[in-house]
Amino acid sequence: MAGSCDFCIRIFKCIPVLFVLSVVAWSYFAYVVQLCFNTVQSNVERVFDLMVYHILLFFFLWAYWQTVCTPVFTVPRKFVLSAEDQDRFNRAENEGAQKQIIEEVTQSLPLATRTASGGFRYCHICSHIKPDRSHHCSVCGTCVLKMDHHCPWVNNCVSFSNYKYFILFLGYALLYCLFIVMSTLQYFIEFWEVTGNPDRVQRFNVLFLFFVAAMFLFSLVSLFVYHLYLVSHNRTTLEAFRAPVFIRGPDKNGFNLGCGPNFTEVFGDDVLLWFVPVFTSIGDGVEYPQRTLDPASDHLLGSDNWTDDNDDFRFAPYVPPLSPRTAKRALAPTNLDNSSSYDSTRSSDQCEENGLNTGSNLDRQQTFVV
């Protein structure tokens, strides 16, 4: 009985995705068959429209597929309490004792954010410490790294693993709708004014195609611009509504590195791959589905290599340089009493020898924790 209920729930969650694919399939028929082949008279115009349309459709569907099918990156094992610590946590007599156990466990973890009360963030559902910028998704049933929001239209969490795909999906969907509106406008006007057109099916599909594309275009513009704004400030949707809390207090710009580095953190440093739906947020050639922390490293997104469970690959993530102004702001949340692995006393000369503008390498890594 429980299995059948879970199956029904999964099917219900897929309805928005099926709706989007159905609209795209119908738009293909309306544009290619009813407009290009049955309405457009000029061969040059027909070839141009078909070529541009299929290019935009290809990248639109590719980005959408990647957004829907890319698994979320869950919390690494480093943040999961050991069996002994979990037993101590469950047997703790009060909340204060539990808080003390969490503080002991987090001694070597790169954590900058706190709860509103000043304690470390702990997920009682997943039974692990939450890394910076991670949140528990009630729909996915797990904690997700750098969670932006759960989107029913892609039946997935928009998060660190697929945020680039999501933005490209919005961008290519916007261009797709814009091109349809521009290329059907003259025929929309003709069909609207001429009431004696004998082919009612053709007329209906072209008119309705224009209305649907224009409707989606207006909604996509605002959403696309809003997420570009979030990327430029290195801010998620959740952080825009509720600022992350640091030692110094709430700060919406706590992870802001500057517009250029913020953009590079999502799209990577290879300009040729910015507009291609492949994973470049950490580096090229990333394999799926899930990343776990390298046992030799204490960082999620530092200069240390990551590895998967099978140790099949390694790669070094991109860490853009910080300006002195940004580095000074990044220092504030990292000087934590519980971070025994941090070395905040390094001199500026030592930092310059290692290629940093200012601050310690850990300060930069701390800012990049997902």
Short mmCIF file of N, CA, C and O in Angstrom, two decimals, residues 152-282:
data_model
loop_
_atom_site.label_atom_id
_atom_site.label_comp_id
_atom_site.label_asym_id
_atom_site.label_seq_id
_atom_site.Cartn_x
_atom_site.Cartn_y
_atom_site.Cartn_z
N PRO A 152 8.61 23.16 -8.63
CA PRO A 152 7.74 22.08 -9.12
C PRO A 152 7.77 21.95 -10.64
O PRO A 152 7.50 20.87 -11.17
N TRP A 153 8.12 23.02 -11.36
CA TRP A 153 8.14 22.95 -12.82
C TRP A 153 9.30 22.12 -13.35
O TRP A 153 9.30 21.74 -14.52
N VAL A 154 10.29 21.86 -12.52
CA VAL A 154 11.39 20.97 -12.91
C VAL A 154 11.43 19.73 -12.02
O VAL A 154 12.29 18.87 -12.20
N ASN A 155 10.50 19.66 -11.06
CA ASN A 155 10.43 18.53 -10.13
C ASN A 155 11.78 18.24 -9.51
O ASN A 155 12.21 17.08 -9.41
N ASN A 156 12.46 19.29 -9.08
CA ASN A 156 13.79 19.13 -8.51
C ASN A 156 14.12 20.36 -7.69
O ASN A 156 13.50 21.42 -7.84
N CYS A 157 15.10 20.20 -6.82
CA CYS A 157 15.62 21.34 -6.07
C CYS A 157 16.59 22.12 -6.96
O CYS A 157 17.52 21.53 -7.52
N VAL A 158 16.37 23.41 -7.06
CA VAL A 158 17.35 24.27 -7.72
C VAL A 158 18.41 24.58 -6.68
O VAL A 158 18.14 25.26 -5.68
N SER A 159 19.61 24.09 -6.91
CA SER A 159 20.64 24.16 -5.87
C SER A 159 22.01 24.22 -6.53
O SER A 159 22.13 24.53 -7.72
N PHE A 160 23.03 23.91 -5.75
CA PHE A 160 24.40 24.03 -6.25
C PHE A 160 24.67 23.16 -7.48
O PHE A 160 25.39 23.55 -8.39
N SER A 161 24.06 22.00 -7.53
CA SER A 161 24.36 21.05 -8.61
C SER A 161 23.76 21.45 -9.95
O SER A 161 24.28 21.08 -11.00
N ASN A 162 22.65 22.19 -9.95
CA ASN A 162 21.97 22.49 -11.22
C ASN A 162 21.57 23.96 -11.36
O ASN A 162 20.72 24.28 -12.20
N TYR A 163 22.16 24.84 -10.55
CA TYR A 163 21.76 26.25 -10.62
C TYR A 163 22.13 26.87 -11.97
O TYR A 163 21.36 27.66 -12.53
N LYS A 164 23.29 26.52 -12.50
CA LYS A 164 23.67 27.03 -13.82
C LYS A 164 22.69 26.55 -14.88
O LYS A 164 22.26 27.32 -15.74
N TYR A 165 22.29 25.28 -14.82
CA TYR A 165 21.34 24.75 -15.77
C TYR A 165 20.00 25.49 -15.68
O TYR A 165 19.37 25.77 -16.70
N PHE A 166 19.59 25.79 -14.46
CA PHE A 166 18.32 26.46 -14.26
C PHE A 166 18.33 27.85 -14.89
O PHE A 166 17.36 28.25 -15.56
N ILE A 167 19.41 28.59 -14.70
CA ILE A 167 19.50 29.93 -15.28
C ILE A 167 19.55 29.85 -16.81
O ILE A 167 18.91 30.65 -17.51
N LEU A 168 20.30 28.89 -17.34
CA LEU A 168 20.35 28.72 -18.79
C LEU A 168 18.98 28.29 -19.33
O LEU A 168 18.57 28.72 -20.42
N PHE A 169 18.28 27.48 -18.58
CA PHE A 169 16.93 27.08 -18.98
C PHE A 169 16.02 28.30 -19.08
O PHE A 169 15.27 28.46 -20.06
N LEU A 170 16.08 29.19 -18.09
CA LEU A 170 15.28 30.41 -18.13
C LEU A 170 15.68 31.28 -19.31
O LEU A 170 14.83 31.84 -20.02
N GLY A 171 16.99 31.41 -19.54
CA GLY A 171 17.47 32.26 -20.62
C GLY A 171 17.08 31.75 -21.99
O GLY A 171 16.58 32.50 -22.84
N TYR A 172 17.26 30.44 -22.22
CA TYR A 172 16.92 29.88 -23.53
C TYR A 172 15.40 29.80 -23.72
O TYR A 172 14.91 29.96 -24.85
N ALA A 173 14.66 29.57 -22.66
CA ALA A 173 13.19 29.60 -22.77
C ALA A 173 12.72 31.01 -23.13
O ALA A 173 11.79 31.18 -23.93
N LEU A 174 13.37 32.01 -22.55
CA LEU A 174 13.02 33.40 -22.87
C LEU A 174 13.31 33.69 -24.35
O LEU A 174 12.48 34.29 -25.06
N LEU A 175 14.49 33.29 -24.84
CA LEU A 175 14.84 33.52 -26.24
C LEU A 175 13.91 32.73 -27.17
O LEU A 175 13.54 33.21 -28.25
N TYR A 176 13.55 31.54 -26.76
CA TYR A 176 12.64 30.70 -27.54
C TYR A 176 11.28 31.40 -27.72
O TYR A 176 10.76 31.49 -28.83
N CYS A 177 10.74 31.89 -26.62
CA CYS A 177 9.44 32.58 -26.68
C CYS A 177 9.56 33.90 -27.44
O CYS A 177 8.66 34.27 -28.21
N LEU A 178 10.67 34.62 -27.22
CA LEU A 178 10.86 35.89 -27.91
C LEU A 178 10.94 35.70 -29.42
O LEU A 178 10.34 36.47 -30.20
N PHE A 179 11.65 34.69 -29.86
CA PHE A 179 11.77 34.43 -31.29
C PHE A 179 10.42 34.05 -31.90
O PHE A 179 10.08 34.48 -33.01
N ILE A 180 9.65 33.25 -31.19
CA ILE A 180 8.33 32.88 -31.69
C ILE A 180 7.43 34.09 -31.81
O ILE A 180 6.72 34.28 -32.82
N VAL A 181 7.46 34.96 -30.81
CA VAL A 181 6.63 36.17 -30.85
C VAL A 181 7.02 37.06 -32.02
O VAL A 181 6.16 37.57 -32.76
N MET A 182 8.32 37.26 -32.21
CA MET A 182 8.78 38.15 -33.29
C MET A 182 8.50 37.57 -34.67
O MET A 182 8.12 38.29 -35.60
N SER A 183 8.67 36.26 -34.85
CA SER A 183 8.50 35.66 -36.17
C SER A 183 7.04 35.40 -36.52
O SER A 183 6.72 35.20 -37.70
N THR A 184 6.16 35.37 -35.55
CA THR A 184 4.73 35.14 -35.83
C THR A 184 3.91 36.41 -35.78
O THR A 184 2.71 36.37 -36.06
N LEU A 185 4.52 37.53 -35.43
CA LEU A 185 3.76 38.77 -35.24
C LEU A 185 3.01 39.19 -36.50
O LEU A 185 1.81 39.50 -36.45
N GLN A 186 3.69 39.20 -37.67
CA GLN A 186 3.03 39.65 -38.89
C GLN A 186 1.90 38.73 -39.30
O GLN A 186 0.84 39.19 -39.77
N TYR A 187 2.04 37.43 -39.08
CA TYR A 187 0.98 36.49 -39.43
C TYR A 187 -0.14 36.54 -38.40
O TYR A 187 -1.30 36.30 -38.74
N PHE A 188 0.21 36.85 -37.17
CA PHE A 188 -0.82 37.05 -36.15
C PHE A 188 -1.72 38.23 -36.52
O PHE A 188 -2.95 38.13 -36.41
N ILE A 189 -1.12 39.31 -36.99
CA ILE A 189 -1.90 40.48 -37.39
C ILE A 189 -2.77 40.16 -38.60
O ILE A 189 -3.95 40.55 -38.66
N GLU A 190 -2.20 39.44 -39.57
CA GLU A 190 -2.97 39.09 -40.77
C GLU A 190 -4.17 38.21 -40.42
O GLU A 190 -5.29 38.45 -40.87
N PHE A 191 -3.93 37.17 -39.63
CA PHE A 191 -5.01 36.25 -39.28
C PHE A 191 -6.05 36.92 -38.40
O PHE A 191 -7.22 36.55 -38.42
N TRP A 192 -5.61 37.89 -37.60
CA TRP A 192 -6.54 38.58 -36.71
C TRP A 192 -7.46 39.51 -37.49
O TRP A 192 -8.63 39.68 -37.15
N GLU A 193 -6.93 40.13 -38.54
CA GLU A 193 -7.70 41.09 -39.32
C GLU A 193 -8.55 40.41 -40.39
O GLU A 193 -9.66 40.86 -40.69
N VAL A 194 -8.04 39.33 -40.99
CA VAL A 194 -8.76 38.64 -42.05
C VAL A 194 -9.64 37.56 -41.43
O VAL A 194 -9.14 36.57 -40.88
N THR A 195 -10.94 37.74 -41.50
CA THR A 195 -11.88 36.79 -40.87
C THR A 195 -12.32 35.69 -41.82
O THR A 195 -12.92 34.70 -41.39
N GLY A 196 -12.01 35.83 -43.08
CA GLY A 196 -12.49 34.83 -44.04
C GLY A 196 -11.49 33.75 -44.38
O GLY A 196 -11.63 33.11 -45.42
N ASN A 197 -10.46 33.56 -43.55
CA ASN A 197 -9.47 32.52 -43.83
C ASN A 197 -10.14 31.15 -43.75
O ASN A 197 -10.73 30.78 -42.73
N PRO A 198 -10.03 30.35 -44.82
CA PRO A 198 -10.74 29.06 -44.83
C PRO A 198 -10.14 28.03 -43.87
O PRO A 198 -10.85 27.15 -43.40
N ASP A 199 -8.84 28.11 -43.59
CA ASP A 199 -8.20 27.10 -42.74
C ASP A 199 -8.26 27.57 -41.28
O ASP A 199 -7.39 28.29 -40.80
N ARG A 200 -9.30 27.15 -40.59
CA ARG A 200 -9.48 27.60 -39.21
C ARG A 200 -8.45 26.96 -38.26
O ARG A 200 -8.05 27.59 -37.29
N VAL A 201 -8.05 25.73 -38.52
CA VAL A 201 -7.06 25.07 -37.66
C VAL A 201 -5.74 25.80 -37.75
O VAL A 201 -5.08 26.07 -36.73
N GLN A 202 -5.32 26.13 -38.93
CA GLN A 202 -4.07 26.86 -39.11
C GLN A 202 -4.13 28.21 -38.44
O GLN A 202 -3.20 28.62 -37.73
N ARG A 203 -5.24 28.91 -38.63
CA ARG A 203 -5.40 30.23 -38.02
C ARG A 203 -5.39 30.14 -36.50
O ARG A 203 -4.73 30.93 -35.83
N PHE A 204 -6.10 29.16 -35.95
CA PHE A 204 -6.16 29.02 -34.49
C PHE A 204 -4.78 28.73 -33.91
O PHE A 204 -4.39 29.33 -32.89
N ASN A 205 -4.02 27.83 -34.51
CA ASN A 205 -2.70 27.47 -33.97
C ASN A 205 -1.73 28.64 -33.99
O ASN A 205 -0.99 28.85 -33.02
N VAL A 206 -1.73 29.42 -35.06
CA VAL A 206 -0.82 30.56 -35.14
C VAL A 206 -1.21 31.64 -34.14
O VAL A 206 -0.35 32.20 -33.44
N LEU A 207 -2.51 31.94 -34.04
CA LEU A 207 -2.96 32.96 -33.09
C LEU A 207 -2.67 32.54 -31.65
O LEU A 207 -2.16 33.31 -30.84
N PHE A 208 -3.02 31.29 -31.35
CA PHE A 208 -2.83 30.81 -29.98
C PHE A 208 -1.34 30.68 -29.65
O PHE A 208 -0.93 30.90 -28.50
N LEU A 209 -0.53 30.31 -30.63
CA LEU A 209 0.92 30.22 -30.42
C LEU A 209 1.48 31.58 -30.02
O LEU A 209 2.33 31.67 -29.12
N PHE A 210 1.03 32.63 -30.69
CA PHE A 210 1.50 33.97 -30.36
C PHE A 210 1.11 34.34 -28.93
O PHE A 210 1.93 34.86 -28.16
N PHE A 211 -0.14 34.09 -28.54
CA PHE A 211 -0.61 34.43 -27.20
C PHE A 211 0.16 33.66 -26.12
O PHE A 211 0.59 34.23 -25.11
N VAL A 212 0.35 32.36 -26.32
CA VAL A 212 1.04 31.54 -25.33
C VAL A 212 2.49 31.96 -25.19
O VAL A 212 3.02 32.09 -24.09
N ALA A 213 3.17 32.18 -26.32
CA ALA A 213 4.58 32.59 -26.28
C ALA A 213 4.72 33.95 -25.60
O ALA A 213 5.66 34.16 -24.81
N ALA A 214 3.81 34.89 -25.90
CA ALA A 214 3.87 36.21 -25.27
C ALA A 214 3.62 36.13 -23.77
O ALA A 214 4.28 36.80 -22.98
N MET A 215 2.70 35.27 -23.37
CA MET A 215 2.39 35.11 -21.94
C MET A 215 3.60 34.56 -21.18
O MET A 215 3.99 35.10 -20.14
N PHE A 216 4.22 33.50 -21.71
CA PHE A 216 5.40 32.94 -21.06
C PHE A 216 6.58 33.91 -21.11
O PHE A 216 7.41 33.94 -20.20
N LEU A 217 6.66 34.69 -22.19
CA LEU A 217 7.77 35.64 -22.32
C LEU A 217 7.76 36.66 -21.19
O LEU A 217 8.80 36.92 -20.57
N PHE A 218 6.61 37.23 -20.89
CA PHE A 218 6.53 38.25 -19.85
C PHE A 218 6.85 37.67 -18.47
O PHE A 218 7.50 38.32 -17.64
N SER A 219 6.43 36.44 -18.21
CA SER A 219 6.73 35.83 -16.91
C SER A 219 8.20 35.45 -16.80
O SER A 219 8.81 35.55 -15.72
N LEU A 220 8.80 35.01 -17.92
CA LEU A 220 10.19 34.58 -17.89
C LEU A 220 11.15 35.77 -17.75
O LEU A 220 12.22 35.63 -17.14
N VAL A 221 10.79 36.91 -18.30
CA VAL A 221 11.68 38.08 -18.22
C VAL A 221 11.94 38.45 -16.76
O VAL A 221 13.10 38.62 -16.34
N SER A 222 10.89 38.58 -15.98
CA SER A 222 11.05 38.96 -14.58
C SER A 222 11.82 37.91 -13.79
O SER A 222 12.70 38.24 -12.98
N LEU A 223 11.53 36.63 -14.03
CA LEU A 223 12.21 35.56 -13.30
C LEU A 223 13.68 35.48 -13.68
O LEU A 223 14.55 35.31 -12.81
N PHE A 224 13.98 35.62 -14.96
CA PHE A 224 15.36 35.54 -15.43
C PHE A 224 16.19 36.71 -14.89
O PHE A 224 17.32 36.52 -14.41
N VAL A 225 15.65 37.91 -14.96
CA VAL A 225 16.36 39.08 -14.46
C VAL A 225 16.58 38.98 -12.95
O VAL A 225 17.65 39.33 -12.43
N TYR A 226 15.58 38.46 -12.24
CA TYR A 226 15.72 38.33 -10.79
C TYR A 226 16.85 37.37 -10.42
O TYR A 226 17.65 37.65 -9.52
N HIS A 227 16.97 36.25 -11.13
CA HIS A 227 18.03 35.30 -10.81
C HIS A 227 19.40 35.80 -11.25
O HIS A 227 20.41 35.46 -10.62
N LEU A 228 19.46 36.60 -12.30
CA LEU A 228 20.73 37.23 -12.65
C LEU A 228 21.16 38.20 -11.55
O LEU A 228 22.35 38.30 -11.23
N TYR A 229 20.18 38.87 -10.97
CA TYR A 229 20.47 39.76 -9.83
C TYR A 229 21.02 38.95 -8.65
O TYR A 229 21.98 39.36 -7.99
N LEU A 230 20.41 37.81 -8.37
CA LEU A 230 20.89 36.97 -7.28
C LEU A 230 22.30 36.46 -7.54
O LEU A 230 23.13 36.42 -6.62
N VAL A 231 22.58 36.06 -8.78
CA VAL A 231 23.92 35.58 -9.11
C VAL A 231 24.94 36.69 -8.92
O VAL A 231 26.04 36.46 -8.38
N SER A 232 24.62 37.90 -9.34
CA SER A 232 25.56 39.02 -9.23
C SER A 232 25.87 39.35 -7.78
O SER A 232 26.92 39.94 -7.49
N HIS A 233 24.98 38.98 -6.84
CA HIS A 233 25.20 39.24 -5.42
C HIS A 233 25.55 37.97 -4.64
O HIS A 233 25.63 38.01 -3.41
N ASN A 234 25.74 36.84 -5.36
CA ASN A 234 26.04 35.57 -4.71
C ASN A 234 25.04 35.28 -3.60
O ASN A 234 25.40 35.01 -2.45
N ARG A 235 23.78 35.28 -3.98
CA ARG A 235 22.70 35.15 -3.01
C ARG A 235 21.67 34.17 -3.57
O ARG A 235 21.37 34.17 -4.75
N THR A 236 21.15 33.30 -2.73
CA THR A 236 20.09 32.40 -3.15
C THR A 236 18.74 33.03 -2.86
O THR A 236 18.64 34.04 -2.16
N THR A 237 17.69 32.42 -3.40
CA THR A 237 16.34 32.92 -3.15
C THR A 237 16.01 32.86 -1.67
O THR A 237 15.40 33.79 -1.12
N LEU A 238 16.41 31.77 -1.01
CA LEU A 238 16.15 31.66 0.43
C LEU A 238 16.89 32.73 1.21
O LEU A 238 16.37 33.30 2.17
N GLU A 239 18.13 33.03 0.81
CA GLU A 239 18.91 34.06 1.50
C GLU A 239 18.38 35.46 1.21
O GLU A 239 18.60 36.38 2.00
N ALA A 240 17.70 35.63 0.08
CA ALA A 240 17.10 36.92 -0.23
C ALA A 240 15.91 37.20 0.69
O ALA A 240 15.66 38.36 1.06
N PHE A 241 15.19 36.15 1.07
CA PHE A 241 14.05 36.32 1.96
C PHE A 241 14.47 36.28 3.43
O PHE A 241 13.85 36.95 4.27
N ARG A 242 15.49 35.51 3.74
CA ARG A 242 15.99 35.44 5.12
C ARG A 242 17.51 35.44 5.08
O ARG A 242 18.12 34.48 4.65
N ALA A 243 18.10 36.53 5.54
CA ALA A 243 19.55 36.69 5.46
C ALA A 243 20.26 35.65 6.32
O ALA A 243 19.80 35.34 7.44
N PRO A 244 21.36 35.08 5.84
CA PRO A 244 22.14 34.14 6.67
C PRO A 244 22.71 34.85 7.87
O PRO A 244 23.07 36.03 7.80
N VAL A 245 22.80 34.13 8.97
CA VAL A 245 23.27 34.72 10.23
C VAL A 245 24.72 34.32 10.46
O VAL A 245 25.06 33.13 10.44
N PHE A 246 25.56 35.33 10.68
CA PHE A 246 26.97 35.11 11.00
C PHE A 246 27.20 35.50 12.46
O PHE A 246 26.27 35.87 13.18
N ILE A 247 28.46 35.41 12.90
CA ILE A 247 28.81 35.82 14.25
C ILE A 247 28.41 37.27 14.49
O ILE A 247 27.92 37.64 15.55
N ARG A 248 28.61 38.09 13.45
CA ARG A 248 28.31 39.52 13.59
C ARG A 248 26.82 39.83 13.43
O ARG A 248 26.40 40.96 13.59
N GLY A 249 26.03 38.82 13.04
CA GLY A 249 24.61 39.02 12.85
C GLY A 249 24.17 38.69 11.43
O GLY A 249 24.98 38.26 10.60
N PRO A 250 22.90 38.92 11.10
CA PRO A 250 22.40 38.64 9.74
C PRO A 250 23.08 39.53 8.70
O PRO A 250 23.32 40.71 8.95
N ASP A 251 23.36 38.96 7.55
CA ASP A 251 24.02 39.72 6.49
C ASP A 251 23.69 39.07 5.15
O ASP A 251 24.17 37.98 4.84
N LYS A 252 22.87 39.75 4.33
CA LYS A 252 22.51 39.22 3.02
C LYS A 252 23.70 39.17 2.07
O LYS A 252 23.73 38.41 1.12
N ASN A 253 24.71 40.02 2.32
CA ASN A 253 25.88 40.07 1.46
C ASN A 253 27.07 39.32 2.05
O ASN A 253 28.21 39.56 1.67
N GLY A 254 26.79 38.41 2.96
CA GLY A 254 27.87 37.69 3.63
C GLY A 254 28.72 36.83 2.70
O GLY A 254 29.87 36.55 3.01
N PHE A 255 28.15 36.41 1.56
CA PHE A 255 28.89 35.58 0.62
C PHE A 255 29.23 36.31 -0.67
O PHE A 255 29.68 35.70 -1.64
N ASN A 256 29.01 37.60 -0.69
CA ASN A 256 29.23 38.40 -1.89
C ASN A 256 30.73 38.62 -2.10
O ASN A 256 31.41 39.18 -1.25
N LEU A 257 31.24 38.20 -3.27
CA LEU A 257 32.65 38.35 -3.60
C LEU A 257 32.89 39.44 -4.65
O LEU A 257 34.02 39.67 -5.04
N GLY A 258 31.83 40.07 -5.12
CA GLY A 258 31.93 40.99 -6.24
C GLY A 258 31.27 40.36 -7.45
O GLY A 258 31.21 39.13 -7.58
N CYS A 259 30.76 41.17 -8.35
CA CYS A 259 29.94 40.68 -9.46
C CYS A 259 30.69 39.64 -10.30
O CYS A 259 30.14 38.58 -10.62
N GLY A 260 31.94 39.94 -10.68
CA GLY A 260 32.69 39.01 -11.54
C GLY A 260 32.94 37.67 -10.88
O GLY A 260 32.59 36.62 -11.46
N PRO A 261 33.54 37.62 -9.70
CA PRO A 261 33.76 36.34 -9.02
C PRO A 261 32.46 35.60 -8.70
O PRO A 261 32.42 34.37 -8.75
N ASN A 262 31.40 36.35 -8.38
CA ASN A 262 30.11 35.71 -8.12
C ASN A 262 29.61 34.97 -9.36
O ASN A 262 29.12 33.84 -9.28
N PHE A 263 29.72 35.63 -10.51
CA PHE A 263 29.28 35.02 -11.76
C PHE A 263 30.14 33.80 -12.09
O PHE A 263 29.63 32.76 -12.52
N THR A 264 31.44 33.92 -11.87
CA THR A 264 32.36 32.81 -12.16
C THR A 264 32.09 31.62 -11.26
O THR A 264 32.26 30.47 -11.67
N GLU A 265 31.67 31.86 -10.04
CA GLU A 265 31.39 30.77 -9.11
C GLU A 265 30.28 29.87 -9.63
O GLU A 265 30.28 28.65 -9.40
N VAL A 266 29.33 30.44 -10.37
CA VAL A 266 28.22 29.66 -10.92
C VAL A 266 28.54 29.12 -12.30
O VAL A 266 28.29 27.95 -12.59
N PHE A 267 29.14 29.95 -13.17
CA PHE A 267 29.32 29.59 -14.57
C PHE A 267 30.74 29.10 -14.89
O PHE A 267 30.98 28.61 -16.00
N GLY A 268 31.68 29.22 -13.98
CA GLY A 268 33.03 28.75 -14.24
C GLY A 268 33.87 29.80 -14.92
O GLY A 268 33.40 30.90 -15.26
N ASP A 269 35.14 29.49 -15.15
CA ASP A 269 36.08 30.46 -15.71
C ASP A 269 36.32 30.24 -17.20
O ASP A 269 37.10 30.96 -17.81
N ASP A 270 35.67 29.26 -17.81
CA ASP A 270 35.82 29.02 -19.24
C ASP A 270 34.67 29.71 -19.97
O ASP A 270 33.52 29.25 -19.94
N VAL A 271 34.97 30.81 -20.65
CA VAL A 271 33.93 31.61 -21.30
C VAL A 271 33.19 30.80 -22.36
O VAL A 271 31.99 30.98 -22.58
N LEU A 272 33.88 29.89 -23.03
CA LEU A 272 33.27 29.11 -24.09
C LEU A 272 32.17 28.18 -23.58
O LEU A 272 31.31 27.74 -24.36
N LEU A 273 32.19 27.88 -22.29
CA LEU A 273 31.19 26.96 -21.72
C LEU A 273 30.13 27.67 -20.90
O LEU A 273 29.28 27.01 -20.30
N TRP A 274 30.16 28.98 -20.85
CA TRP A 274 29.17 29.71 -20.07
C TRP A 274 27.75 29.43 -20.54
O TRP A 274 26.83 29.32 -19.72
N PHE A 275 27.56 29.34 -21.84
CA PHE A 275 26.21 29.21 -22.39
C PHE A 275 25.88 27.78 -22.79
O PHE A 275 24.88 27.55 -23.47
N VAL A 276 26.70 26.84 -22.37
CA VAL A 276 26.48 25.42 -22.67
C VAL A 276 26.02 24.72 -21.39
O VAL A 276 26.66 24.87 -20.34
N PRO A 277 24.94 23.95 -21.42
CA PRO A 277 24.44 23.28 -20.21
C PRO A 277 25.31 22.11 -19.77
O PRO A 277 24.89 20.96 -19.75
N VAL A 278 26.55 22.39 -19.43
CA VAL A 278 27.44 21.41 -18.82
C VAL A 278 27.93 21.98 -17.50
O VAL A 278 27.99 23.19 -17.33
N PHE A 279 28.30 21.11 -16.58
CA PHE A 279 28.64 21.56 -15.23
C PHE A 279 30.02 22.21 -15.21
O PHE A 279 31.02 21.56 -15.49
N THR A 280 30.07 23.48 -14.87
CA THR A 280 31.33 24.21 -14.79
C THR A 280 31.45 25.02 -13.50
O THR A 280 32.37 25.82 -13.37
N SER A 281 30.55 24.85 -12.57
CA SER A 281 30.58 25.63 -11.34
C SER A 281 31.82 25.33 -10.51
O SER A 281 32.33 26.18 -9.81
N ILE A 282 32.33 24.10 -10.58
CA ILE A 282 33.54 23.73 -9.86
C ILE A 282 34.68 23.48 -10.84
O ILE A 282 35.80 23.85 -10.61
#
